[in-house]
Amino acid sequence: MPDLCRRDFLKLFGIAGSGAVLYGCGEPATRYLIPYINPPEDVVPGKAVYYATTCRECPAGCGMLAKNREGRIVKVEGNPSHPVSRGKLCLRGQASLHGLYNPDRFWGPMQRNVYGALDPITWERGEAILAEKLSAAMAKGGGGRIVIVTGLVTGAIKDLTEMWLSEMGQENGHIMYEPWSYESLKKANQVVFGRDAVPQYRFDELDFLISFNAGFLETWISNLEFARQYASFHPISGESKNVFVFVGPRLSMTANNADLWIATRPGTEYAVGLGIIRAILDKKLAPDQPAERRAAIESMVSAWPVERAAATAGCDPKLIESVARLFAGAARPLAIAEGLPQCVPNATETAVAANLLCTLKPASLSAIDFSCESSRTYVARADAIKALADRMRSREIDVLIFQGVNPVFSLPKAWDFAAAIKSVPFVATFSPAIDETSALAHLVLPSHYSFESWGDYSPGKGVTGFLQPVMGPVFNTKHTGDILISTGKKIKGEESFPFRDFYDALQGYWTRISAEAGIKSFDDFWQNSIMQGGYWPEQTAKAPELSLPAPSFNFPESEQETGTGLPLVVYPTVQFYDGRMANHLWVQEFPDPMTQVTWGGWLEIHPETAGKLGLKKGDLLRVKTDYGAIEIPALPIYTVPEGVAAIPVGQGHWNFGRFATGLPANPFELLGPDLDLVSGATLRPGLNLKIEKTGKTFDIANTDGSFFLHGREEDFVPVISLEERNRMAASGEKPYIDYPLPAGYQESKDFYPRHTYSDYRWAMVVDLDRCIGCGACVAACYSENNVALVKRDQMLRGREMSWIRVQRYFNEDAKGARWLVMLCQHCDNAPCEYVCPIFAPHHSEEGLNNQVYNRCFGTRFCSQNDPYKVRRFNWYTFTRPEPLKWQLNPDVTVRQKGVMEKCSFCVHRIIEAKLEATMKGRKVRDGDFTTACAQTCPTEALIFGSLVDPESRVSKLINDVRAYQVLQHLNTKPAVIYLKRVIEELRV
Amino acid sequence: MAKKLAVVGIFAYLNELVSAIEDLRRQKVSIDAVYSPLRSEQIREALGEPILGPGRFFTLTGAVLGLLTGMFLAWYTETQWMFDIGGKPAIGIVPVVIPAFEFFILIAVLFTLGGFLFLNRIPSMRLPAHYDKRFSQDRFGILVYCTEANCESVSRILKNLGAEEVSRIEE
Amino acid sequence: MSEAAGPQGLTGYGAADDQILGAMWNPGRVYWTFVAITALGVLIGASCWAYQIATGLGAANILHPAMWGTYLVNFVFWVGIAHSGTLISAILFLFRASWRTTISRSSEAMTVFAVMIAGMFPLIHLGRVWLVYWIVPYPNQRNLWPNFQSPLVFDVVAVSTYLTVSFLFWYTGLMPDLATIRDRTAGIKNRIYGFFSLGWRGSEKTWKTYGTAYLLFAALATPLVISVHSVVSWDFALGIVPGWHSTIFAPYFVAGAIHSGLAMVLVLLIPMRKIFRFENLITMEVLENVAKTIILTGLIVGYSYAIEHFLAWYSGGKAEEQQYMWRMTGYYSWCFWLMVICNAVVPIALFFKKVRTSIPALFSIGILVLIGMWLERLVIIVGSEAHEFDPYSWGLYKYPSIVEWGILIGSFSLFFFLFLLFAKFLPTISVADVKEKMQVRRDD
């Protein structure tokens, strides 16, 4: 078990007491190297120290290990012992450091002057102003004059905030706002399961999964956790492979992992669900149903014979029937639905349909666990926010405080939340960085970023991750809790807030909790929890039986094609979540998994439709709904069915720092103002886009050279059918591989002598049956190897610097796509090596294709002669603004202009591991270490090791019948060996 | 040292020069140099000299040396690191052909030039006293070293053979 | 070849001197304007390069995957131009083709300058040009050496050898004429030319050794000239890029090189002949013979185009096939077709004596072939890079950047600049050879 091996050489530290906050930072622009007079504990120059903390980039709350070098945190990895992340991180988690080092964070407290500009002030002054405003508000009397809007928070900080408000005499003044608040899902759960909550799902126990537009591998609830579960559900295991069906209007990253994508007209997914239910009931495939439930369900679906469902959804009725058969035939099938009101119409209906479908198979209901429900359950519903807005407009609120939320961006433009804020007399923001909402604040009291903070966050019942300051504050910021406490003390006096600081409050809170949990020694508990990164007592094994109320719900008649224009799909992406990631430089630089587009949003439209409308790639369109209009470039691509338009969420910021501002476009501006009275969510009618060309163009910075493989499937991404795979395995066939080993020598075709390796032959196996295309490996590589960031203009000139990329190729029928993780193949016969006139690239004794930056003078012949095109050239000396360069990994050279670079298999990690091993007096063992990309891969699709060791995982895997090499006919003998994706023919 | 006497006959036409040379040789007058503004096979034949001079031996040496230099350089430098590049053997046989060939040409040419200069004892900054500027333009010349005794006869012969002018020079 | 191709209408040796050397001294205003313009062009090129060194190669429009742009196109182009000089002066000398007499000198000069310029382009193309000396096998205490298995090192060896040899060849040929000038001038000129003539006497002995040396030079230069462009072609043929990896490249490139070189000879000599009134020396028949040779090279090049595509189809390699299909239909197809027309089709016209003997026709065909040959290199280099194995990594080198244009202009300017200086200060026709070809005899 590699995690265990990792853990024994990872040194996890917990900081005892907030006194020991780390050194080395202070003013960002420091130019001097000052030796430590008295070195801080744990900080050994040249030695990395890992601190456990929790990722707060999204509410999933994954456990992280922050790698600290000389007081600066340079890399984050998943916390192996954390139940949510299990040692992995997604793309957003890997990119979180660019939130910490974001050059557009507030440098310190500021106050808006009469001209509307922000003047820097001291913390004393800032807190004094706030205290004064608060007292004034309180003096007016009444319980609702002070409101704090935060993102989803739990535990001590939530406790403190509510205590603080109640001390101020305010009721329910704490509003937790999240754009993705799953009202529809909660409503559906209430309808079907009698629980108005977001449950925990367990995919790993399933044998069939149908997702109604739920992008559970991208952003849905807890994507990393789901990706891990998915990895034990979907990829081939033994002889069999479970089926995953996706029903939705867009070929999302998640959809592209499905064995079958049922493309629907946006908002008609529920019809497919009902069709399936109807088919199951008609065919009597769900026997064990209590009569009255059966009657109730039948009455609901009576109006939905398969044909009608199919007609409504615009799909083939045979598909629905076969899926129904598969679902009924499976032992533990599960149906899930996205339940996000903003994205497509009828989210609630779809979610209800999915839940009803689940109830037909009581066996798998235990995969839906409400006993450890997700904390998202407590997020404020849209109607609550609407109510808040109304109170703001009617001047019932005197003091409004924002912390880490950006409703001005993420609420429908039609709400005009900005105007509502302007009507509040005093607005303060605790957000760490500028955003559209903070821009309206009168007072800026920037709080710490999560990496600088103490805290706790619990993504769901039974799991709490702790946060500890893994480095000193980068800017002149303060912990939210400390701001509250000190202002509170100013107003209500010391005694009412009996803690030194928030750390004190945190400990107090957990003393209570641990006492309740019956833990004897708090100090041990505390030290251990901080060190391991959280507190997660053993779970009760099984989820309690769900009591199913008799469901009743009326589904809408399928509305006729209303008006002209293209139905709109709004969707969250794995990189931007709800848009909060857009100010992370890395996230802008990473290509979107499906469209491979960077730096700016786009409107997806099927090439056929685009042709009909005469739209070309990059045409800047003016897109109108009845509620708003945006300008966004067209991107003809096969990810949407004909006649449908899709726009990703996340771009279109107008005041979100230098990296996000000014890129098109924000689909929230197209949504309507009304509320859905059923679910309390924003009402999402079927929005039909009116599209007109502006005549301008906004070039799309995509990194893919072509949509297709042009008949080269066998060279790049061959697939294998399950039958074929099993046949080969049974008959003991070996894959045809040119091993990058002495064994790989064949007299018949080898012109050059055989290679011999004594100690190691580093190699990687990429299991394309596990790869979900999420791009976490790319993010990990960027942060581990100081890969340069080229920004939009260079991206447009094809000069991205990524060392590893997830290449997307559409199948010939353009109904789906394949991914290929492409990195330096470290070939035995590397074509790039011999063309260099000065040996800058050459082969190492351990099989690495070394690239000596200092020796390279940039003829670029190596890249020209590299069939995999994984070598990157430094066209300029690419730099990054302060303090982003603090993140640079000191173990890896920063490259100068005119130098070629490429994947090094994390050679510095190899060296470190070899040193460790030598100190232990042994060779490096399999699993001692791994590369940054393999380390973070949520599905463990990347496996790294030495082929010299016959027991290593790679040595075993390269003999799998699915093994192949890219462009094998060139006889380069790559050391990156791929395992084919296994496809199942679903009988339709 | 004693003054050297020389007679220089200057001719305008190649055919006259050639016949003059032939006559002189018939009369056993030793011709010390023939000057001409152009390369002429006829003159060479008249003087009965071979087509290729000793210069070619310089070229041969250069060629051999060059070949060896090229091969040595390539192989020596390869042995210094024994890099494994693209799976090729560290000591290449095929690739060495090109450096070997190019150095073979280069050094052969340098030697040829060196030989040419050496055999002519040039560069020399001073021209002999009997040299006439017209030799490089439109006149031919025959130089005969003589003694007080036969000077007269030689110049007479040259005149008869059609020399435009015959001058006595003391060096 | 008949003597008729030789110089016409010269009464005596003196006349040859007067005409050819006389042309050097008073070039006139037109000449100086050209000098000024080209000098300006050189400055532009230089400043563009300086800018690129300061900012980085991003200044050029090259990208991943098309890592090599116009710089290497120019490199191959200029090396190509350099080939006709040696062809005319060495190979034709061995073949005793007397019509070479009056054009050998200037085409050799052309060769020297072209190689010099070609040699600059790999440097311009380098990412860190300030470290270029690493490619030279010089002893150093780190004991680091170049990689003698790399095609680029082959290049360095071949091109530098070629530069040295062609220069020495040219210089040796100059010596008699330098002597002539020395003897016709006085004062400082006399000194300078005297110095460079190395005290040439023109005695029979000198002429003999000179003859030997010249013959051997020719004998050595002939295989060299073949090897140089073969080596250049192997820069590509030794790569695995579809469109480069082909065994016919060596002869294909050599033919192409001579093709472009002869075209450049026409483009240079036709005006020179006019300006210096050398019609009687560089006779129509000389130009005609050049034209005939162009027909030959043109046919070879055309054949290569055809065979390349045939091989691609015959190989059955997907990437290979599609590469050539794309060449004819893709982004660079217009370059491809223009190239075919200019290089393979247009020269056919020279089969007609009418065309062959019409000065404007010859000149314009020369220009067209030059354009065609430049495009050929573009199509081969950039076209192949842009469309390699992995469709994901296809990418277009759309057009050269301003910097690249500047450097292109700079290179042409430098070439003509040097050639103008040459025409001013050195005899553009080998006087000694002309005299050799003259029939000056007293008939009695």
Short mmCIF file of C-alpha atoms in Angstrom, two decimals, chain A residues 134-302:
data_model
loop_
_atom_site.label_atom_id
_atom_site.label_comp_id
_atom_site.label_asym_id
_atom_site.label_seq_id
_atom_site.Cartn_x
_atom_site.Cartn_y
_atom_site.Cartn_z
CA LEU A 134 -21.71 48.03 14.63
CA SER A 135 -22.51 49.87 17.84
CA ALA A 136 -24.46 52.42 15.84
CA ALA A 137 -26.45 49.65 14.20
CA MET A 138 -27.09 47.98 17.55
CA ALA A 139 -28.17 51.30 19.03
CA LYS A 140 -30.97 51.40 16.50
CA GLY A 141 -32.27 48.23 18.10
CA GLY A 142 -33.97 45.41 16.25
CA GLY A 143 -32.59 41.98 15.64
CA GLY A 144 -31.63 42.01 12.00
CA ARG A 145 -29.44 45.03 11.43
CA ILE A 146 -26.12 43.23 11.16
CA VAL A 147 -25.59 40.46 8.62
CA ILE A 148 -22.50 38.39 7.89
CA VAL A 149 -22.47 36.56 4.58
CA THR A 150 -19.86 33.82 4.42
CA GLY A 151 -19.29 30.75 2.35
CA LEU A 152 -20.08 27.36 3.82
CA VAL A 153 -18.33 27.21 7.21
CA THR A 154 -18.66 24.78 10.09
CA GLY A 155 -17.33 24.21 13.54
CA ALA A 156 -15.51 26.78 15.60
CA ILE A 157 -15.73 29.71 13.21
CA LYS A 158 -19.47 29.14 12.65
CA ASP A 159 -19.92 28.83 16.39
CA LEU A 160 -17.95 32.02 17.01
CA THR A 161 -19.76 33.97 14.29
CA GLU A 162 -23.16 33.05 15.69
CA MET A 163 -22.03 33.76 19.25
CA TRP A 164 -20.68 37.12 18.10
CA LEU A 165 -23.94 37.99 16.40
CA SER A 166 -26.00 36.95 19.37
CA GLU A 167 -23.74 39.03 21.61
CA MET A 168 -24.63 41.92 19.30
CA GLY A 169 -28.27 40.98 19.78
CA GLN A 170 -28.82 39.83 16.26
CA GLU A 171 -30.84 36.80 15.20
CA ASN A 172 -30.03 34.61 12.21
CA GLY A 173 -27.65 37.23 10.87
CA HIS A 174 -25.20 34.63 9.63
CA ILE A 175 -25.92 33.59 6.07
CA MET A 176 -23.89 30.88 4.40
CA TYR A 177 -24.02 31.50 0.67
CA GLU A 178 -22.84 29.04 -1.94
CA PRO A 179 -23.76 29.44 -5.62
CA TRP A 180 -24.02 25.66 -5.97
CA SER A 181 -26.52 25.08 -3.19
CA TYR A 182 -28.41 22.04 -4.54
CA GLU A 183 -31.89 23.26 -3.62
CA SER A 184 -33.36 21.02 -6.30
CA LEU A 185 -31.50 17.99 -5.02
CA LYS A 186 -32.57 18.68 -1.43
CA LYS A 187 -36.16 19.17 -2.53
CA ALA A 188 -36.12 15.91 -4.47
CA ASN A 189 -34.65 14.09 -1.50
CA GLN A 190 -37.42 15.48 0.65
CA VAL A 191 -40.04 14.37 -1.85
CA VAL A 192 -38.73 10.84 -2.24
CA PHE A 193 -36.74 10.10 0.91
CA GLY A 194 -38.35 12.55 3.31
CA ARG A 195 -34.97 14.16 3.99
CA ASP A 196 -34.37 17.82 3.00
CA ALA A 197 -30.64 17.20 2.80
CA VAL A 198 -27.67 16.44 0.61
CA PRO A 199 -26.61 12.90 1.48
CA GLN A 200 -23.32 11.10 1.15
CA TYR A 201 -23.16 8.81 -1.86
CA ARG A 202 -21.17 5.58 -2.06
CA PHE A 203 -20.31 4.65 -5.64
CA ASP A 204 -17.71 2.04 -4.77
CA GLU A 205 -20.40 -0.49 -3.86
CA LEU A 206 -22.36 -0.15 -7.10
CA ASP A 207 -22.48 -2.21 -10.25
CA PHE A 208 -24.50 0.24 -12.33
CA LEU A 209 -24.65 4.02 -12.27
CA ILE A 210 -26.81 6.41 -14.19
CA SER A 211 -26.14 10.11 -13.80
CA PHE A 212 -28.70 12.67 -14.81
CA ASN A 213 -26.35 15.49 -15.75
CA ALA A 214 -24.52 15.20 -12.42
CA GLY A 215 -20.88 16.11 -13.07
CA PHE A 216 -19.68 14.17 -10.07
CA LEU A 217 -16.14 13.96 -11.46
CA GLU A 218 -15.93 17.73 -11.88
CA THR A 219 -17.71 19.77 -9.22
CA TRP A 220 -20.70 17.82 -7.97
CA ILE A 221 -20.73 17.79 -4.11
CA SER A 222 -17.32 16.16 -3.54
CA ASN A 223 -15.72 15.45 -6.87
CA LEU A 224 -12.39 14.13 -5.62
CA GLU A 225 -14.03 11.65 -3.29
CA PHE A 226 -16.38 10.56 -6.05
CA ALA A 227 -13.52 10.23 -8.50
CA ARG A 228 -11.83 7.84 -6.08
CA GLN A 229 -15.01 5.86 -5.57
CA TYR A 230 -15.58 5.87 -9.31
CA ALA A 231 -12.13 4.37 -9.75
CA SER A 232 -13.22 1.34 -7.76
CA PHE A 233 -16.59 1.24 -9.51
CA HIS A 234 -16.05 1.74 -13.21
CA PRO A 235 -12.62 0.58 -14.44
CA ILE A 236 -12.22 -3.03 -15.35
CA SER A 237 -11.63 -5.32 -12.38
CA GLY A 238 -11.00 -8.96 -13.08
CA GLU A 239 -13.21 -10.01 -15.95
CA SER A 240 -15.97 -7.50 -15.59
CA LYS A 241 -16.61 -3.81 -15.89
CA ASN A 242 -19.56 -1.96 -14.42
CA VAL A 243 -21.71 0.22 -16.64
CA PHE A 244 -22.03 3.96 -16.29
CA VAL A 245 -24.70 5.83 -18.23
CA PHE A 246 -24.88 9.59 -18.50
CA VAL A 247 -28.05 11.46 -19.39
CA GLY A 248 -27.56 15.10 -20.19
CA PRO A 249 -27.51 17.82 -22.79
CA ARG A 250 -23.74 18.13 -22.95
CA LEU A 251 -20.78 15.79 -23.34
CA SER A 252 -19.17 16.96 -20.14
CA MET A 253 -15.94 15.53 -18.76
CA THR A 254 -18.03 13.21 -16.62
CA ALA A 255 -20.29 12.29 -19.53
CA ASN A 256 -17.27 11.43 -21.62
CA ASN A 257 -16.33 8.79 -19.06
CA ALA A 258 -19.68 7.07 -19.46
CA ASP A 259 -20.16 3.91 -21.47
CA LEU A 260 -23.27 5.50 -22.92
CA TRP A 261 -24.15 9.15 -23.29
CA ILE A 262 -27.85 9.80 -23.87
CA ALA A 263 -27.90 13.31 -25.32
CA THR A 264 -31.05 15.17 -24.30
CA ARG A 265 -32.72 18.45 -25.02
CA PRO A 266 -31.76 20.68 -22.07
CA GLY A 267 -34.23 20.25 -19.21
CA THR A 268 -35.80 17.04 -20.43
CA GLU A 269 -33.57 14.66 -18.50
CA TYR A 270 -36.45 13.93 -16.15
CA ALA A 271 -38.42 12.56 -19.11
CA VAL A 272 -35.69 9.99 -19.71
CA GLY A 273 -35.80 9.08 -16.03
CA LEU A 274 -39.55 8.69 -16.10
CA GLY A 275 -39.31 6.71 -19.31
CA ILE A 276 -36.89 4.31 -17.67
CA ILE A 277 -39.15 3.94 -14.63
CA ARG A 278 -42.13 3.35 -16.88
CA ALA A 279 -40.23 0.76 -18.89
CA ILE A 280 -39.15 -1.04 -15.72
CA LEU A 281 -42.66 -1.06 -14.32
CA ASP A 282 -44.23 -2.11 -17.61
CA LYS A 283 -41.85 -5.00 -17.96
CA LYS A 284 -42.37 -5.92 -14.30
CA LEU A 285 -38.65 -5.75 -13.76
CA ALA A 286 -39.00 -4.38 -10.23
CA PRO A 287 -40.99 -7.03 -8.38
CA ASP A 288 -40.26 -6.33 -4.72
CA GLN A 289 -42.29 -3.13 -4.46
CA PRO A 290 -44.96 -2.52 -1.86
CA ALA A 291 -48.25 -2.21 -3.72
CA GLU A 292 -49.16 1.33 -2.71
CA ARG A 293 -45.71 2.72 -3.56
CA ARG A 294 -45.90 0.97 -6.87
CA ALA A 295 -49.32 2.49 -7.48
CA ALA A 296 -48.09 5.95 -6.53
CA ILE A 297 -45.11 5.74 -8.83
CA GLU A 298 -47.14 4.28 -11.66
CA SER A 299 -49.60 7.14 -11.40
CA MET A 300 -46.68 9.56 -11.69
CA VAL A 301 -45.22 7.94 -14.77
CA SER A 302 -48.51 6.94 -16.32
#
